[in-house]
Coordinates of C-alpha atoms and ligand atoms in Angstrom, one line a residue:
M25 CA 22.7 20.3 -5.1
H26 CA 20.9 17.1 -4.5
D27 CA 19.4 17.3 -0.7
L28 CA 21.3 14.3 0.2
T29 CA 24.8 15.5 -1.4
T30 CA 24.1 18.8 0.9
Q31 CA 23.9 16.6 3.8
I32 CA 27.0 14.7 3.0
F33 CA 29.0 17.7 2.5
N34 CA 27.6 19.6 5.6
R35 CA 28.5 16.5 7.5
L36 CA 32.4 16.4 5.9
A37 CA 32.5 20.5 6.4
D38 CA 31.5 19.9 10.4
D39 CA 34.3 17.3 10.9
N40 CA 38.2 17.8 10.4
N41 CA 38.7 14.3 10.8
F42 CA 38.2 11.4 7.9
L43 CA 35.1 9.9 8.2
S44 CA 34.9 6.4 6.6
G45 CA 32.8 5.4 4.2
E46 CA 30.9 2.7 6.3
R47 CA 30.0 5.4 8.8
L48 CA 28.6 7.8 6.0
C49 CA 26.5 4.8 5.0
Q50 CA 25.2 4.2 8.1
E51 CA 24.5 7.9 8.8
F52 CA 22.6 8.4 5.9
G53 CA 21.1 4.8 5.3
I54 CA 22.7 4.6 1.5
T55 CA 25.1 2.0 0.1
R56 CA 28.9 2.6 -0.7
S57 CA 28.3 2.8 -4.3
A58 CA 25.7 5.9 -3.3
V59 CA 28.3 7.7 -0.9
W60 CA 30.9 7.6 -3.5
K61 CA 28.4 8.8 -6.0
H62 CA 27.5 12.1 -3.9
I63 CA 31.2 12.4 -3.5
R64 CA 31.8 12.6 -7.1
L65 CA 29.0 15.1 -7.4
L66 CA 30.7 17.1 -4.5
R67 CA 33.9 16.6 -6.8
N68 CA 32.4 18.0 -9.9
D69 CA 31.1 21.4 -8.1
G70 CA 34.9 21.7 -7.3
Y71 CA 35.0 20.8 -3.7
Q72 CA 38.8 19.0 -2.9
I73 CA 37.7 15.9 -0.9
E74 CA 40.8 13.4 0.1
A75 CA 39.8 9.7 0.0
V76 CA 42.1 7.7 1.7
T77 CA 42.0 3.7 1.8
G78 CA 40.9 2.5 5.5
R79 CA 40.5 6.1 6.9
G80 CA 37.6 7.3 4.5
Y81 CA 36.7 10.9 3.5
R82 CA 37.8 14.2 4.3
L83 CA 36.9 17.9 3.1
S84 CA 40.0 19.8 2.4
A85 CA 39.1 23.2 1.1
M86 CA 36.0 25.3 0.7
T87 CA 35.8 26.7 -2.9
G88 CA 34.5 30.1 -2.4
R89 CA 31.8 29.2 -4.8
P90 CA 28.5 30.3 -4.1
V91 CA 27.4 26.9 -3.5
E92 CA 24.4 25.8 -1.5
A93 CA 26.1 24.3 1.3
E94 CA 28.6 27.3 1.3
V95 CA 26.0 30.0 1.1
L96 CA 23.6 27.9 3.9
P97 CA 25.6 28.6 7.3
F98 CA 25.2 32.3 6.5
L99 CA 21.6 32.2 5.8
K100 CA 18.7 33.5 8.1
C101 CA 16.2 33.0 5.7
R102 CA 12.6 31.2 6.4
Y103 CA 11.7 30.9 2.7
L104 CA 14.8 32.5 0.3
G105 CA 17.3 30.5 -0.8
K106 CA 16.0 27.0 0.6
Q107 CA 17.0 26.1 -2.9
I108 CA 20.1 27.0 -4.5
D109 CA 21.0 25.6 -7.8
Y110 CA 24.2 26.4 -9.0
H111 CA 26.0 25.9 -12.3
P112 CA 29.5 26.0 -13.0
I113 CA 28.5 27.5 -16.3
T114 CA 25.1 28.8 -18.0
T115 CA 23.9 31.3 -20.6
S116 CA 22.0 33.4 -18.5
T117 CA 20.8 32.8 -14.7
N118 CA 17.4 34.7 -15.4
L119 CA 17.0 32.6 -18.4
L120 CA 17.1 29.6 -16.0
A121 CA 15.1 30.9 -13.3
K122 CA 12.1 31.9 -15.8
A123 CA 12.2 28.1 -17.1
M124 CA 12.2 27.0 -13.4
A125 CA 9.4 29.3 -12.8
V126 CA 7.4 28.3 -16.1
A127 CA 7.6 24.7 -14.5
G128 CA 6.6 25.4 -11.1
A129 CA 9.2 26.2 -9.4
P130 CA 8.3 27.7 -5.9
Q131 CA 8.8 31.2 -4.9
G132 CA 12.4 31.4 -2.9
C133 CA 14.5 29.2 -5.6
V134 CA 17.8 30.9 -6.1
V135 CA 19.8 30.3 -9.1
V136 CA 23.3 30.9 -9.5
A137 CA 26.4 30.5 -11.7
D138 CA 29.8 31.0 -11.6
S139 CA 30.2 32.2 -15.3
Q140 CA 27.4 33.7 -17.8
S141 CA 27.8 32.8 -21.7
G142 CA 25.1 35.1 -22.3
G143 CA 24.5 37.2 -19.0
R144 CA 22.2 40.2 -19.9
G145 CA 21.2 43.6 -18.7
R146 CA 17.9 45.6 -19.7
M147 CA 17.1 45.5 -23.3
G148 CA 19.6 43.1 -24.3
R149 CA 22.5 44.4 -23.5
V150 CA 25.5 42.2 -22.5
W151 CA 26.2 41.8 -18.8
H152 CA 30.2 40.9 -18.8
S153 CA 30.0 37.3 -17.0
P154 CA 33.6 36.3 -16.3
P155 CA 34.2 32.8 -13.9
G156 CA 35.6 32.4 -10.6
V157 CA 35.2 35.9 -9.3
N158 CA 31.5 37.4 -9.3
L159 CA 28.1 36.7 -8.3
Y160 CA 25.7 36.0 -10.8
C161 CA 22.4 35.1 -9.2
S162 CA 18.6 34.9 -9.9
L163 CA 15.6 35.1 -7.5
I164 CA 12.1 33.4 -8.5
L165 CA 9.5 35.2 -6.6
R166 CA 5.9 34.9 -6.6
P167 CA 4.3 38.2 -4.9
A168 CA 0.4 38.5 -4.8
V169 CA 0.6 42.1 -6.1
P170 CA -0.7 43.9 -9.5
S171 CA 2.0 43.7 -11.9
I172 CA 2.0 47.6 -11.7
R173 CA 3.8 47.2 -8.5
V174 CA 6.8 45.1 -9.8
P175 CA 9.1 47.3 -10.9
Q176 CA 9.4 48.7 -7.6
L177 CA 11.1 45.1 -6.5
T178 CA 14.1 46.6 -8.3
L179 CA 14.7 49.4 -6.2
L180 CA 13.7 47.1 -3.1
L181 CA 16.7 44.7 -3.9
A182 CA 19.2 47.6 -4.8
V183 CA 18.7 48.7 -0.9
A184 CA 19.0 45.1 0.4
I185 CA 22.2 44.5 -1.7
H186 CA 23.5 47.9 -0.6
R187 CA 23.3 47.3 3.0
A188 CA 24.7 43.6 2.0
L189 CA 27.9 45.9 0.6
L190 CA 28.1 48.0 3.6
Q191 CA 28.2 44.8 6.1
L192 CA 30.6 43.5 3.9
S193 CA 32.9 46.6 3.7
P194 CA 31.7 49.4 5.9
E195 CA 34.0 52.0 4.2
L196 CA 32.8 51.1 1.0
E197 CA 30.7 54.5 -0.9
A198 CA 28.0 53.1 -2.5
M199 CA 25.4 54.3 -4.1
I200 CA 22.2 53.3 -5.4
K201 CA 21.3 54.4 -9.0
W202 CA 17.4 55.0 -10.1
P203 CA 16.5 52.4 -11.4
N204 CA 18.7 49.4 -11.0
D205 CA 22.1 49.9 -10.3
I206 CA 24.7 50.6 -7.5
L207 CA 27.9 52.5 -8.3
V208 CA 31.1 53.4 -6.3
H209 CA 33.3 56.3 -7.1
G210 CA 31.0 56.9 -10.3
K211 CA 31.3 53.0 -11.4
K212 CA 28.9 50.3 -11.8
L213 CA 29.2 47.8 -9.0
C214 CA 26.1 46.1 -9.5
G215 CA 22.9 45.8 -11.7
V216 CA 19.7 44.5 -11.4
L217 CA 17.4 43.0 -14.0
C218 CA 13.7 42.0 -12.8
E219 CA 11.8 40.2 -15.4
M220 CA 8.3 39.0 -15.1
Q221 CA 5.2 37.1 -16.2
S222 CA 1.8 38.4 -15.5
E223 CA -1.5 39.5 -16.6
P224 CA -2.5 42.8 -15.7
D225 CA -4.0 42.0 -12.3
L226 CA -2.0 39.3 -11.4
T227 CA 1.6 38.5 -11.2
H228 CA 2.5 34.7 -12.0
F229 CA 6.2 35.4 -11.2
V230 CA 9.0 37.6 -11.0
V231 CA 12.8 36.5 -11.7
A232 CA 14.9 39.1 -9.8
G233 CA 18.5 39.0 -11.6
I234 CA 21.4 40.3 -9.6
G235 CA 25.1 41.1 -11.2
I236 CA 27.9 41.8 -8.7
N237 CA 31.7 42.7 -9.4
V238 CA 33.1 41.2 -6.3
N239 CA 36.6 40.0 -6.8
Q240 CA 37.1 40.9 -10.3
N241 CA 41.2 42.4 -10.8
E242 CA 40.9 42.7 -14.5
I243 CA 37.8 45.2 -15.9
P244 CA 37.9 44.6 -19.8
P245 CA 38.7 48.1 -21.8
E246 CA 34.7 48.6 -23.2
L247 CA 34.0 49.3 -19.2
K248 CA 37.3 50.2 -17.9
E249 CA 35.9 54.0 -17.6
S250 CA 31.9 52.7 -15.9
A251 CA 32.7 49.6 -14.0
T252 CA 34.5 48.6 -10.9
S253 CA 34.3 46.0 -8.3
L254 CA 34.5 45.6 -4.6
F255 CA 38.1 44.2 -5.0
L256 CA 39.4 47.0 -6.6
E257 CA 37.4 49.5 -4.4
S258 CA 38.6 48.0 -1.4
G259 CA 41.5 45.8 -1.7
Q260 CA 39.9 43.0 -0.2
L261 CA 38.7 39.9 -1.2
F262 CA 35.1 38.9 -0.2
S263 CA 33.4 35.4 0.0
R264 CA 30.6 35.4 -2.6
P265 CA 28.7 32.8 -0.7
E266 CA 28.3 35.4 2.3
L267 CA 27.2 38.3 0.2
L268 CA 24.7 35.6 -1.5
A269 CA 23.0 35.2 2.0
L270 CA 23.5 38.6 3.4
I271 CA 21.8 40.0 0.3
L272 CA 19.0 37.1 0.8
N273 CA 18.7 38.0 4.4
Y274 CA 18.1 41.5 4.4
F275 CA 16.0 41.3 0.8
E276 CA 13.2 38.6 2.9
P277 CA 12.1 40.9 5.4
L278 CA 11.7 44.2 3.0
Y279 CA 10.0 42.0 0.5
D280 CA 7.5 40.8 3.2
E281 CA 7.0 44.1 4.3
W282 CA 6.4 44.9 0.7
V283 CA 3.5 42.8 -0.6
L284 CA 1.3 43.7 2.4
Q285 CA 2.1 47.5 2.0
D286 CA 0.5 49.1 -1.4
D287 CA 3.7 51.2 -2.3
L288 CA 7.3 52.1 -1.7
T289 CA 6.6 54.8 1.0
F290 CA 8.2 52.5 4.0
L291 CA 11.1 52.3 2.5
L292 CA 11.9 55.8 1.0
P293 CA 13.9 57.3 3.4
A294 CA 16.6 54.2 3.1
L295 CA 16.1 54.9 -0.9
E296 CA 16.5 58.6 -0.9
A297 CA 19.7 58.3 2.0
S298 CA 21.3 56.1 -0.4
A299 CA 20.4 57.7 -3.7
L300 CA 23.1 59.1 -6.2
L301 CA 20.6 61.3 -8.4
Q302 CA 19.2 63.0 -5.1
S303 CA 19.2 66.8 -5.9
K304 CA 21.3 66.5 -9.2
E305 CA 20.7 67.6 -12.6
V306 CA 20.1 64.7 -14.8
T307 CA 18.7 63.8 -18.4
I308 CA 16.9 60.7 -18.4
D309 CA 16.7 58.7 -21.9
Q310 CA 14.2 57.2 -22.6
R311 CA 14.9 56.2 -26.2
N312 CA 12.1 58.0 -28.0
R313 CA 12.7 60.8 -25.9
I314 CA 15.0 62.7 -23.9
L315 CA 13.9 64.6 -20.4
T316 CA 16.2 66.6 -18.6
G317 CA 15.6 68.6 -14.9
T318 CA 16.2 68.4 -11.5
V319 CA 15.8 65.1 -8.9
T320 CA 14.0 66.0 -5.8
G321 CA 13.3 62.4 -4.8
I322 CA 11.5 59.1 -5.6
A323 CA 7.9 58.5 -5.5
K324 CA 5.8 56.0 -3.6
G325 CA 5.5 53.9 -6.9
G326 CA 9.1 54.2 -7.3
E327 CA 9.3 56.6 -9.9
L328 CA 11.9 59.5 -10.3
K329 CA 10.5 62.6 -9.3
L330 CA 12.3 65.1 -11.5
R331 CA 11.5 69.3 -11.3
G332 CA 11.6 70.4 -15.3
A333 CA 12.7 74.2 -16.0
D334 CA 9.3 75.1 -16.2
G335 CA 9.3 74.0 -12.5
E336 CA 6.5 71.2 -12.9
T337 CA 7.4 67.8 -11.7
L338 CA 7.1 64.3 -13.8
L339 CA 7.4 61.2 -12.5
V340 CA 9.6 59.1 -14.4
S341 CA 9.0 55.1 -14.3
S342 CA 11.6 54.4 -16.8
G343 CA 15.0 55.0 -18.9
E344 CA 18.8 55.8 -18.3
A345 CA 19.6 58.3 -16.0
H346 CA 22.8 60.7 -17.0
L347 CA 24.1 63.3 -14.8
R348 CA 24.6 66.6 -16.1
K349 CA 27.4 69.1 -15.0
Q350 CA 26.9 70.8 -12.0
R351 CA 26.6 74.3 -12.7
S352 CA 29.2 76.4 -10.0
Ligands
BT5_26 C1 22.0 46.0 -15.7 O1 21.3 46.2 -16.9 O2 22.5 46.4 -14.9 C2 21.3 44.6 -14.9 C3 22.6 43.5 -15.1 C4 21.8 42.4 -14.7 C5 22.8 41.3 -14.9 C6 22.6 40.0 -13.9 S1 23.7 38.8 -13.5 C7 22.8 37.4 -13.3 C8 21.5 37.7 -14.0 N1 21.4 36.8 -15.3 C9 21.5 37.5 -16.2 O3 21.5 37.2 -17.8 N2 21.2 39.3 -15.7 C10 21.1 39.2 -14.6 P1 21.4 47.4 -17.4 O4 20.9 48.8 -16.9 O5 21.0 47.6 -19.0 O6 23.0 47.8 -17.8 C11 23.9 46.8 -18.9 C12 25.1 48.1 -19.2 O7 26.2 47.6 -18.0 C13 26.1 46.8 -20.4 O8 25.2 48.0 -21.3 C14 27.5 47.7 -20.3 O9 27.7 49.1 -20.5 C15 27.5 47.8 -18.4 N3 28.1 46.4 -17.8 C16 28.0 45.0 -18.7 N4 28.6 44.3 -18.1 C17 29.0 44.7 -16.6 C18 29.6 44.8 -15.7 N5 30.1 43.2 -15.4 N6 29.6 45.3 -14.6 C19 29.6 46.6 -14.5 N7 28.7 47.1 -15.7 C20 28.8 46.2 -17.0

């Protein structure tokens, strides 16, 4: 949203009474037609704004959409989320954020969409992105670290998201599944997709995409066995703007620390405490080979520590992990 549109929104949101067009003109130093233009933009974004002759404008209801003006009241960050670009629909927030990053958008910009027509997971998989219920967003980051460290960001985000989810829903039995998922009762609630543009010693930017099933009630048949939502797990509806702000609030200090550190050592206790795969027997599908073993932890570089049948420990840096049936 345009800065002034956001300011006008905030002014309306702070006041339960009608505000006259005249008054808005004076306060913001703009013309009547400019006020009207901003009101139209807000309405296009889904806000209900009453306009009554002789009385002025009044905000009737919040939309519950993750638009900037609704995220800001919850946001406590220094630089993350200072610009939130909201789109009712886009192909993929990662695609948009990448284009913005290439054009020079600063670190901390966030792209959010109410729905995606081409939401993507890893390796071009589809991310189911219906409108009105979930969170789809991408953060632009410009970490001054070598590109080899960038995959660690996925785990950093997972910890921040996990903390935000538990703040909203303390009973939620959410676990982090290395490398990029959050699961509840074995079903996927959230996926993270980090993409970067880099040279070996220099990371130009990272786009960190987050998809969370929040208030979704109907899961499509093809995902019924494998996906869930906060609503389905808790029976409650949640504020998407608040969830987004909480994620950013938790992520910013972790990110600041991570940039200063050489690795993930500082985060390992938090990661291992909520790690779904800890001590489990797993297979790791790396497309060209399948690894099997017992997970003994996460290494400081973010790799999964896998002890094979020969007793040797491998550091696994990528792949799709599957739990194996435990021997009784
Ligand atoms: C991921 O990939 O989990 C990363 C998902 C990232 C999505 C966000 S949304 C905002 C941003 N913009 C984008 O275009 N993407 C990011 P992966 O580990 O490859 O998992 C993909 C698999 O998860 C699919 O093949 C399905 O099996 C499953 N899946 C698809 N949509 C889902 C959903 N909404 N909830 C749970 N599982 C889903």
